[in-house]
Amino acid sequence: MSTGTERVYVARLAGTTVFDPIGDPVGRVRDVVLLLRRTGVTTAVGLVVEVPGRRRVFMPLTRVTSIAPGQVICTGVVNLRRFQARASETLAIGELFDRSVKLKADNSTAYIEDIAIEQTQGRLWQVTKLYVRSGERRRGVLGFSRRGASTVVDVDAVSGLASRDKLQGAALVIQSFADYKPADLAAALMEMSPARTAEIAAALDDERLADVLEEMPEHDQISLMGTLDPERAADVLEAMERDDAADLLGDLPEKDAAALLALMEPEDAKQVRQLLGYEDDSAGGLMTTEPVIVGPETTVATCLALVRRDALPPALASMVFVVRPPLETPTGRYIGLVHIQKLLREAPHDSVGNYVDPSVSTLAPGDSLAEVSRRMAAYDILALPVVDEDNRLLGAISIDDVLDHLLPRDWREHDASDPRAPGRPVQGGTHG
């Protein structure tokens, strides 16, 4: 294999496009899989490649024919099963960046910022160099930061590479994941060891961690929440969508859920308790209490501005719900919904109440999942209102909420080609 360069640094390799032999793009490199050994040579066995659909798969380095600036060339068939690291494997970026090591020359501490791999004559890829920074680790905004001189050292010139830090920083990892969508970051965290996942979660801000938790399977949500102190866990719950927070609390032991609710802000806790009072598969259990709600005199321009919020799910951004005051759920009398597509064709100064769609009926909180699904299909609509017996808006159900309940609860862990067998084959040896 031609490497194009004699030495390949992992941080520079990340994000590089992978091409097949005829030049078609396969995906992008996201990490490098290593086999760490306390004695002997540390080897690289494969790449974690993100293919279309945001699926992260394993590509053995034996299938890589060339690594050059800006491109990786592979050969053979790519196994599209979702990557899941084995106990013997370590992710270079996800788990080694920011790890502390001891420089044997003076027994000082340094922190790994990059790793170099080189191919031997026997086609084996070895870790040969480390780019490290010396100095004291300091608490920073993104977990930990360091100050000190940086240098490249031989891997044999350090000790502790295979030993986990009791408290490892996460700044470099979080920076490398900065452009990841929440679902992609959730998938990346689930590939790491539980301890490393907890370290990164501790360094994420509440809103980012809340978004990530919403994309995780139930058991991973519970496991990660268990690593947070109660006050931080309550803050993260407040940052989550109300229906997702209710679902998560509903999976916890009743005593733990009550303790977290007591730590949340009263108004947030009130809304979540309201949702917990409904059956999981009912309209009340499916709905969110925070759709876009406006009064009938609100202008078209204001409505369009409200749905531009980044945090608003696309399905809920497709319409606004018009009510009499108060505008917080449960609202005043529900008037109807207005499609954003309709408002795009109207004058900005017009009142939204002029464009209510009278054809869409409401749901009751006790309606079943089957009824909700049937109604959505009948109206070919992305969200539906839920009202109480006094015609007050309680919330709205989006197509995302319905799909999450129609699919198996652990669907995020399954491959599309074989939903019964998540992960990769584990028969013997390294990946093939």
Tab-separated table of C-alpha atoms in Angstrom:
chain	number	residue	atom	x	y	z
A	1	MET	CA	0.000	0.000	0.000
A	2	SER	CA	1.142	3.514	-0.761
A	3	THR	CA	0.621	5.893	2.130
A	4	GLY	CA	1.426	9.018	0.175
A	5	THR	CA	3.118	10.280	3.341
A	6	GLU	CA	5.583	8.372	5.469
A	7	ARG	CA	3.718	9.137	8.657
A	8	VAL	CA	-0.013	9.679	9.179
A	9	TYR	CA	-1.352	11.806	12.026
A	10	VAL	CA	-4.777	10.804	13.289
A	11	ALA	CA	-6.120	14.328	13.889
A	12	ARG	CA	-5.333	15.246	10.275
A	13	LEU	CA	-6.831	12.009	9.015
A	14	ALA	CA	-10.156	12.714	10.729
A	15	GLY	CA	-12.685	14.089	8.247
A	16	THR	CA	-10.788	12.801	5.210
A	17	THR	CA	-12.973	11.412	2.416
A	18	VAL	CA	-12.705	7.689	1.685
A	19	PHE	CA	-12.999	6.690	-1.997
A	20	ASP	CA	-13.516	3.313	-3.625
A	21	PRO	CA	-11.172	2.122	-6.445
A	22	ILE	CA	-13.209	3.854	-9.183
A	23	GLY	CA	-13.240	7.193	-7.373
A	24	ASP	CA	-16.728	7.212	-5.840
A	25	PRO	CA	-16.869	8.561	-2.263
A	26	VAL	CA	-17.630	5.951	0.408
A	27	GLY	CA	-17.664	8.136	3.510
A	28	ARG	CA	-15.432	10.113	5.865
A	29	VAL	CA	-12.900	8.990	8.457
A	30	ARG	CA	-14.079	9.728	12.002
A	31	ASP	CA	-11.593	7.802	14.154
A	32	VAL	CA	-8.861	5.164	14.170
A	33	VAL	CA	-9.204	1.844	16.025
A	34	LEU	CA	-6.140	0.807	18.035
A	35	LEU	CA	-5.067	-2.279	19.953
A	36	LEU	CA	-3.218	-0.988	23.015
A	37	ARG	CA	-0.746	-3.236	24.764
A	38	ARG	CA	1.027	-2.519	28.034
A	39	THR	CA	4.061	-4.306	26.606
A	40	GLY	CA	4.952	-4.613	22.955
A	41	VAL	CA	3.794	-2.701	19.906
A	42	THR	CA	0.557	-0.683	19.799
A	43	THR	CA	-1.120	-1.279	16.443
A	44	ALA	CA	-3.846	0.365	14.379
A	45	VAL	CA	-6.297	-2.151	12.934
A	46	GLY	CA	-8.932	-0.048	11.209
A	47	LEU	CA	-10.780	3.168	10.577
A	48	VAL	CA	-14.183	4.251	11.804
A	49	VAL	CA	-15.834	5.593	8.649
A	50	GLU	CA	-19.081	7.545	8.532
A	51	VAL	CA	-21.051	6.443	5.458
A	52	PRO	CA	-24.245	8.010	4.013
A	53	GLY	CA	-27.095	7.878	6.487
A	54	ARG	CA	-24.695	8.947	9.264
A	55	ARG	CA	-23.860	5.303	9.968
A	56	ARG	CA	-20.405	4.718	11.439
A	57	VAL	CA	-18.836	1.476	10.218
A	58	PHE	CA	-15.545	-0.337	10.626
A	59	MET	CA	-13.047	-0.444	7.740
A	60	PRO	CA	-10.019	-2.716	8.296
A	61	LEU	CA	-6.726	-1.090	7.355
A	62	THR	CA	-6.047	-4.194	5.269
A	63	ARG	CA	-8.743	-2.832	2.907
A	64	VAL	CA	-7.005	0.544	2.618
A	65	THR	CA	-4.686	0.808	-0.400
A	66	SER	CA	-3.618	4.448	-0.120
A	67	ILE	CA	-3.596	7.282	2.385
A	68	ALA	CA	-2.706	10.704	0.997
A	69	PRO	CA	-3.556	14.283	1.963
A	70	GLY	CA	-7.301	14.726	1.485
A	71	GLN	CA	-8.124	11.162	0.498
A	72	VAL	CA	-8.127	7.537	1.540
A	73	ILE	CA	-8.514	4.831	-1.115
A	74	CYS	CA	-10.098	1.511	-0.143
A	75	THR	CA	-10.752	-1.755	-1.928
A	76	GLY	CA	-13.204	-4.588	-1.421
A	77	VAL	CA	-16.719	-4.568	0.000
A	78	VAL	CA	-17.450	-2.295	2.966
A	79	ASN	CA	-19.309	-3.976	5.827
A	80	LEU	CA	-22.181	-1.583	6.568
A	81	ARG	CA	-23.023	-2.921	9.997
A	82	ARG	CA	-22.804	-0.262	12.664
A	83	PHE	CA	-19.430	-0.117	14.377
A	84	GLN	CA	-19.240	-1.181	18.004
A	85	ALA	CA	-15.846	-1.248	19.677
A	86	ARG	CA	-14.791	-4.434	21.422
A	87	ALA	CA	-13.270	-4.546	24.869
A	88	SER	CA	-9.735	-4.915	23.453
A	89	GLU	CA	-10.058	-1.897	21.161
A	90	THR	CA	-9.425	1.783	21.827
A	91	LEU	CA	-10.525	4.775	19.751
A	92	ALA	CA	-7.636	7.137	19.120
A	93	ILE	CA	-9.607	10.385	19.083
A	94	GLY	CA	-12.460	9.369	21.334
A	95	GLU	CA	-10.385	7.782	24.091
A	96	LEU	CA	-6.696	8.701	23.829
A	97	PHE	CA	-6.767	12.410	23.039
A	98	ASP	CA	-6.272	14.348	26.294
A	99	ARG	CA	-4.964	11.253	28.109
A	100	SER	CA	-1.980	11.921	30.386
A	101	VAL	CA	1.303	10.049	29.967
A	102	LYS	CA	4.686	10.218	31.711
A	103	LEU	CA	7.753	11.275	29.760
A	104	LYS	CA	10.433	8.759	30.693
A	105	ALA	CA	13.269	11.280	30.245
A	106	ASP	CA	12.299	13.401	33.236
A	107	ASN	CA	9.160	11.684	34.612
A	108	SER	CA	7.101	14.787	33.820
A	109	THR	CA	3.453	14.656	32.803
A	110	ALA	CA	2.261	15.406	29.265
A	111	TYR	CA	-1.080	15.187	27.495
A	112	ILE	CA	-1.726	13.538	24.152
A	113	GLU	CA	-2.961	15.871	21.417
A	114	ASP	CA	-2.254	13.706	18.352
A	115	ILE	CA	-1.042	10.242	17.420
A	116	ALA	CA	1.069	9.168	14.428
A	117	ILE	CA	0.769	5.767	12.764
A	118	GLU	CA	3.168	4.238	10.222
A	119	GLN	CA	3.055	1.096	8.110
A	120	THR	CA	5.786	-1.505	8.443
A	121	GLN	CA	7.153	-3.633	5.640
A	122	GLY	CA	4.834	-6.384	6.800
A	123	ARG	CA	1.818	-4.085	6.150
A	124	LEU	CA	1.160	-3.741	9.877
A	125	TRP	CA	0.213	-0.252	11.070
A	126	GLN	CA	1.939	0.794	14.286
A	127	VAL	CA	1.669	3.784	16.590
A	128	THR	CA	5.144	5.331	16.407
A	129	LYS	CA	4.899	8.957	17.553
A	130	LEU	CA	2.846	11.039	19.956
A	131	TYR	CA	2.263	14.776	19.757
A	132	VAL	CA	2.082	15.822	23.396
A	133	ARG	CA	1.844	19.012	25.400
A	134	SER	CA	3.487	19.367	28.780
A	135	GLY	CA	2.194	21.408	31.673
A	136	GLU	CA	-0.463	21.395	34.335
A	137	ARG	CA	-3.980	20.314	33.466
A	138	ARG	CA	-6.424	23.110	34.242
A	139	ARG	CA	-10.163	23.095	34.458
A	140	GLY	CA	-11.579	24.900	31.421
A	141	VAL	CA	-14.866	25.530	29.655
A	142	LEU	CA	-14.575	22.304	27.660
A	143	GLY	CA	-13.507	20.002	30.439
A	144	PHE	CA	-9.757	20.576	30.832
A	145	SER	CA	-7.127	22.694	29.147
A	146	ARG	CA	-3.340	22.576	29.297
A	147	ARG	CA	-0.512	25.055	29.132
A	148	GLY	CA	3.034	24.206	28.213
A	149	ALA	CA	5.352	23.331	25.371
A	150	SER	CA	4.323	20.830	22.713
A	151	THR	CA	6.616	18.262	21.156
A	152	VAL	CA	6.677	15.029	19.165
A	153	VAL	CA	8.066	12.016	21.026
A	154	ASP	CA	8.542	8.348	20.245
A	155	VAL	CA	5.797	6.171	21.650
A	156	ASP	CA	8.505	4.258	23.521
A	157	ALA	CA	9.546	7.482	25.257
A	158	VAL	CA	6.376	7.576	27.355
A	159	SER	CA	4.708	5.360	29.918
A	160	GLY	CA	1.052	5.070	30.823
A	161	LEU	CA	-0.380	5.063	27.295
A	162	ALA	CA	-2.503	2.005	28.056
A	163	SER	CA	-3.520	3.212	31.516
A	164	ARG	CA	-6.738	5.165	31.925
A	165	ASP	CA	-6.645	8.524	33.692
A	166	LYS	CA	-8.716	8.732	36.829
A	167	LEU	CA	-9.958	12.051	35.434
A	168	GLN	CA	-9.307	12.626	31.740
A	169	GLY	CA	-9.956	15.848	29.879
A	170	ALA	CA	-12.416	16.122	27.014
A	171	ALA	CA	-11.619	19.435	25.314
A	172	LEU	CA	-10.036	17.996	22.157
A	173	VAL	CA	-12.727	15.355	21.746
A	174	ILE	CA	-15.545	17.871	22.109
A	175	GLN	CA	-13.857	20.159	19.591
A	176	SER	CA	-13.601	17.287	17.103
A	177	PHE	CA	-17.337	16.605	17.549
A	178	ALA	CA	-18.379	20.272	17.352
A	179	ASP	CA	-20.086	19.901	13.952
A	180	TYR	CA	-21.841	16.642	14.837
A	181	LYS	CA	-25.601	16.558	15.021
A	182	PRO	CA	-26.964	15.230	18.346
A	183	ALA	CA	-27.791	11.811	16.864
A	184	ASP	CA	-24.249	11.470	15.496
A	185	LEU	CA	-22.641	12.509	18.772
A	186	ALA	CA	-24.889	10.053	20.620
A	187	ALA	CA	-23.741	7.265	18.280
A	188	ALA	CA	-20.107	8.243	18.803
A	189	LEU	CA	-20.455	8.228	22.598
A	190	MET	CA	-22.100	4.808	22.563
A	191	GLU	CA	-19.006	3.426	20.823
A	192	MET	CA	-16.765	4.524	23.711
A	193	SER	CA	-16.193	2.973	27.086
A	194	PRO	CA	-18.731	3.950	29.783
A	195	ALA	CA	-16.045	5.806	31.722
A	196	ARG	CA	-14.973	7.877	28.710
A	197	THR	CA	-18.597	8.592	27.813
A	198	ALA	CA	-19.164	9.912	31.340
A	199	GLU	CA	-16.091	12.173	31.105
A	200	ILE	CA	-17.277	13.716	27.844
A	201	ALA	CA	-20.844	14.085	29.120
A	202	ALA	CA	-19.525	15.938	32.163
A	203	ALA	CA	-17.797	18.454	29.881
A	204	LEU	CA	-20.773	19.086	27.564
A	205	ASP	CA	-23.071	21.984	28.365
A	206	ASP	CA	-26.601	21.185	29.547
A	207	GLU	CA	-28.332	21.940	26.233
A	208	ARG	CA	-25.914	19.876	24.146
A	209	LEU	CA	-26.082	16.940	26.551
A	210	ALA	CA	-29.886	17.151	26.605
A	211	ASP	CA	-30.000	16.960	22.809
A	212	VAL	CA	-27.660	13.948	22.847
A	213	LEU	CA	-29.655	12.111	25.515
A	214	GLU	CA	-32.815	12.488	23.436
A	215	GLU	CA	-31.124	10.468	20.676
A	216	MET	CA	-29.970	7.574	22.874
A	217	PRO	CA	-31.704	4.265	23.573
A	218	GLU	CA	-33.424	3.964	26.935
A	219	HIS	CA	-30.763	1.932	28.726
A	220	ASP	CA	-27.970	4.262	27.559
A	221	GLN	CA	-29.969	7.280	28.725
A	222	ILE	CA	-30.403	5.790	32.188
A	223	SER	CA	-26.762	4.733	32.390
A	224	LEU	CA	-25.473	8.173	31.406
A	225	MET	CA	-27.869	10.023	33.714
A	226	GLY	CA	-26.587	7.850	36.534
A	227	THR	CA	-23.101	9.339	36.096
A	228	LEU	CA	-24.353	12.883	36.765
A	229	ASP	CA	-24.854	14.384	40.201
A	230	PRO	CA	-28.570	14.987	40.944
A	231	GLU	CA	-28.428	18.773	40.488
A	232	ARG	CA	-26.751	18.463	37.077
A	233	ALA	CA	-29.191	15.720	36.049
A	234	ALA	CA	-32.126	18.003	36.932
A	235	ASP	CA	-30.604	20.849	34.891
A	236	VAL	CA	-30.236	18.547	31.879
A	237	LEU	CA	-33.837	17.353	32.231
A	238	GLU	CA	-34.979	20.989	32.186
A	239	ALA	CA	-33.111	21.475	28.898
A	240	MET	CA	-34.746	18.435	27.271
A	241	GLU	CA	-38.000	18.460	25.338
A	242	ARG	CA	-40.765	17.962	27.905
A	243	ASP	CA	-42.026	14.716	26.377
A	244	ASP	CA	-38.503	13.262	26.210
A	245	ALA	CA	-37.842	14.263	29.820
A	246	ALA	CA	-41.087	12.589	30.870
A	247	ASP	CA	-40.197	9.416	28.968
A	248	LEU	CA	-36.777	9.270	30.639
A	249	LEU	CA	-38.176	9.871	34.134
A	250	GLY	CA	-40.858	7.286	33.499
A	251	ASP	CA	-38.121	4.686	32.975
A	252	LEU	CA	-36.441	5.479	36.308
A	253	PRO	CA	-37.419	4.009	39.666
A	254	GLU	CA	-40.258	6.080	41.127
A	255	LYS	CA	-38.135	7.293	44.047
A	256	ASP	CA	-35.342	8.530	41.756
A	257	ALA	CA	-37.787	10.246	39.409
A	258	ALA	CA	-39.481	12.041	42.309
A	259	ALA	CA	-36.119	13.244	43.640
A	260	LEU	CA	-35.133	14.700	40.264
A	261	LEU	CA	-38.514	16.369	39.793
A	262	ALA	CA	-38.085	18.029	43.190
A	263	LEU	CA	-34.775	19.543	42.013
A	264	MET	CA	-36.209	20.922	38.752
A	265	GLU	CA	-37.646	24.411	38.365
A	266	PRO	CA	-41.299	24.324	39.516
A	267	GLU	CA	-42.792	25.261	36.131
A	268	ASP	CA	-40.663	22.704	34.260
A	269	ALA	CA	-41.481	20.016	36.803
A	270	LYS	CA	-45.199	20.832	36.568
A	271	GLN	CA	-45.251	20.267	32.802
A	272	VAL	CA	-43.317	17.019	33.082
A	273	ARG	CA	-45.591	15.723	35.866
A	274	GLN	CA	-48.570	16.491	33.621
A	275	LEU	CA	-47.119	14.287	30.892
A	276	LEU	CA	-46.253	11.518	33.351
A	277	GLY	CA	-49.937	11.356	34.258
A	278	TYR	CA	-50.837	9.991	30.810
A	279	GLU	CA	-50.357	6.484	29.447
A	280	ASP	CA	-47.196	6.159	27.349
A	281	ASP	CA	-49.056	5.175	24.176
A	282	SER	CA	-51.843	7.742	24.478
A	283	ALA	CA	-52.014	11.141	22.797
A	284	GLY	CA	-51.271	12.768	26.159
A	285	GLY	CA	-48.200	10.610	26.631
A	286	LEU	CA	-46.960	11.278	23.109
A	287	MET	CA	-47.409	15.041	22.993
A	288	THR	CA	-45.020	17.862	23.714
A	289	THR	CA	-46.307	20.818	25.709
A	290	GLU	CA	-44.133	23.311	23.823
A	291	PRO	CA	-45.316	23.687	20.221
A	292	VAL	CA	-45.386	27.139	18.629
A	293	ILE	CA	-48.462	28.827	20.147
A	294	VAL	CA	-49.704	32.270	19.095
A	295	GLY	CA	-52.753	34.479	19.445
A	296	PRO	CA	-55.052	35.217	16.490
A	297	GLU	CA	-53.750	38.787	16.116
A	298	THR	CA	-50.113	37.690	15.778
A	299	THR	CA	-48.666	38.794	12.450
A	300	VAL	CA	-47.487	36.433	9.729
A	301	ALA	CA	-43.980	37.911	10.052
A	302	THR	CA	-43.844	37.110	13.767
A	303	CYS	CA	-44.973	33.522	13.162
A	304	LEU	CA	-42.272	32.997	10.545
A	305	ALA	CA	-39.683	34.345	12.967
A	306	LEU	CA	-40.858	31.987	15.735
A	307	VAL	CA	-40.450	28.852	13.619
A	308	ARG	CA	-36.871	29.761	12.680
A	309	ARG	CA	-35.591	28.769	16.137
A	310	ASP	CA	-32.777	26.221	15.798
A	311	ALA	CA	-34.048	24.168	18.741
A	312	LEU	CA	-37.478	23.638	17.173
A	313	PRO	CA	-37.921	20.178	15.594
A	314	PRO	CA	-38.726	20.424	11.867
A	315	ALA	CA	-42.122	18.727	12.273
A	316	LEU	CA	-43.262	21.299	14.851
A	317	ALA	CA	-41.814	24.109	12.740
A	318	SER	CA	-44.274	23.232	9.967
A	319	MET	CA	-47.208	24.940	11.704
A	320	VAL	CA	-48.359	27.264	14.478
A	321	PHE	CA	-51.296	26.716	16.832
A	322	VAL	CA	-53.677	29.631	17.351
A	323	VAL	CA	-55.405	30.075	20.728
A	324	ARG	CA	-56.994	32.654	22.989
A	325	PRO	CA	-54.851	33.797	25.945
A	326	PRO	CA	-53.136	32.498	27.953
A	327	LEU	CA	-50.606	31.176	25.428
A	328	GLU	CA	-48.956	28.678	27.815
A	329	THR	CA	-50.403	25.172	28.012
A	330	PRO	CA	-53.102	24.570	29.008
A	331	THR	CA	-54.064	27.594	26.935
A	332	GLY	CA	-57.240	29.534	26.443
A	333	ARG	CA	-59.771	28.339	23.860
A	334	TYR	CA	-58.139	26.568	20.935
A	335	ILE	CA	-58.939	28.203	17.574
A	336	GLY	CA	-57.014	26.100	15.062
A	337	LEU	CA	-53.691	25.538	13.331
A	338	VAL	CA	-52.009	27.369	10.471
A	339	HIS	CA	-49.544	25.794	8.040
A	340	ILE	CA	-46.253	27.660	7.626
A	341	GLN	CA	-46.329	26.856	3.921
A	342	LYS	CA	-49.541	28.893	3.726
A	343	LEU	CA	-48.017	31.833	5.618
A	344	LEU	CA	-45.076	31.987	3.217
A	345	ARG	CA	-47.515	33.147	0.543
A	346	GLU	CA	-49.250	35.821	2.636
A	347	ALA	CA	-48.488	39.448	3.494
A	348	PRO	CA	-46.140	39.808	6.521
A	349	HIS	CA	-48.433	42.298	8.313
A	350	ASP	CA	-51.595	40.110	8.075
A	351	SER	CA	-53.013	38.486	11.211
A	352	VAL	CA	-52.441	34.733	11.446
A	353	GLY	CA	-56.040	34.221	12.583
A	354	ASN	CA	-57.152	34.835	8.993
A	355	TYR	CA	-55.491	31.637	7.803
A	356	VAL	CA	-56.608	28.954	10.268
A	357	ASP	CA	-57.185	25.564	8.619
A	358	PRO	CA	-60.673	24.464	9.725
A	359	SER	CA	-60.375	20.961	8.275
A	360	VAL	CA	-57.980	19.499	10.882
A	361	SER	CA	-59.748	18.051	13.917
A	362	THR	CA	-58.197	17.776	17.370
A	363	LEU	CA	-57.111	14.806	19.473
A	364	ALA	CA	-58.101	14.064	23.057
A	365	PRO	CA	-55.339	13.167	25.535
A	366	GLY	CA	-56.766	9.674	25.972
A	367	ASP	CA	-56.730	8.813	22.236
A	368	SER	CA	-54.668	5.735	21.412
A	369	LEU	CA	-51.463	5.549	19.392
A	370	ALA	CA	-53.413	3.738	16.674
A	371	GLU	CA	-55.919	6.608	16.467
A	372	VAL	CA	-53.144	9.199	16.404
A	373	SER	CA	-51.370	7.331	13.590
A	374	ARG	CA	-54.592	6.919	11.600
A	375	ARG	CA	-55.424	10.624	11.945
A	376	MET	CA	-51.942	11.731	10.888
A	377	ALA	CA	-52.067	9.489	7.837
A	378	ALA	CA	-55.565	10.711	6.949
A	379	TYR	CA	-54.560	14.369	7.098
A	380	ASP	CA	-51.064	13.749	5.670
A	381	ILE	CA	-49.801	16.112	8.364
A	382	LEU	CA	-46.649	16.424	10.480
A	383	ALA	CA	-48.256	17.463	13.777
A	384	LEU	CA	-51.676	17.412	15.437
A	385	PRO	CA	-53.135	19.374	18.376
A	386	VAL	CA	-54.253	17.763	21.645
A	387	VAL	CA	-57.029	19.553	23.554
A	388	ASP	CA	-58.907	18.871	26.785
A	389	GLU	CA	-62.672	18.675	27.271
A	390	ASP	CA	-62.832	22.482	27.593
A	391	ASN	CA	-61.136	22.881	24.188
A	392	ARG	CA	-57.899	24.184	25.735
A	393	LEU	CA	-54.691	23.289	23.903
A	394	LEU	CA	-52.604	20.874	25.992
A	395	GLY	CA	-49.856	20.219	23.470
A	396	ALA	CA	-49.110	18.801	20.050
A	397	ILE	CA	-47.952	15.450	18.689
A	398	SER	CA	-45.347	15.414	15.924
A	399	ILE	CA	-44.655	12.639	13.449
A	400	ASP	CA	-41.304	12.152	15.236
A	401	ASP	CA	-43.127	11.283	18.478
A	402	VAL	CA	-45.319	8.763	16.666
A	403	LEU	CA	-42.406	7.061	14.886
A	404	ASP	CA	-40.438	6.805	18.135
A	405	HIS	CA	-43.323	4.817	19.657
A	406	LEU	CA	-44.131	2.716	16.600
A	407	LEU	CA	-40.533	1.537	16.166
A	408	PRO	CA	-38.917	-0.862	18.673
A	409	ARG	CA	-37.585	1.036	21.684
A	410	ASP	CA	-34.012	0.010	20.830
A	411	TRP	CA	-34.280	0.775	17.097
A	412	ARG	CA	-31.284	3.123	17.240
A	413	GLU	CA	-29.030	0.163	17.994
A	414	HIS	CA	-30.206	-1.963	15.064
A	415	ASP	CA	-28.909	-2.187	11.530
A	416	ALA	CA	-31.453	-1.641	8.798
A	417	SER	CA	-30.359	-4.859	7.094
A	418	ASP	CA	-30.795	-7.027	10.173
A	419	PRO	CA	-32.791	-5.498	13.054
A	420	ARG	CA	-32.258	-8.582	15.188
A	421	ALA	CA	-28.494	-8.371	15.173
A	422	PRO	CA	-27.093	-4.977	16.180
A	423	GLY	CA	-23.350	-4.475	15.958
A	424	ARG	CA	-20.809	-6.434	13.946
A	425	PRO	CA	-19.950	-10.121	13.841
A	426	VAL	CA	-17.601	-11.076	16.640
A	427	GLN	CA	-16.252	-14.382	15.365
A	428	GLY	CA	-12.569	-14.539	16.291
A	429	GLY	CA	-9.622	-12.210	15.808
A	430	THR	CA	-9.771	-8.656	14.581
A	431	HIS	CA	-12.423	-7.208	12.348
A	432	GLY	CA	-12.806	-8.472	8.847
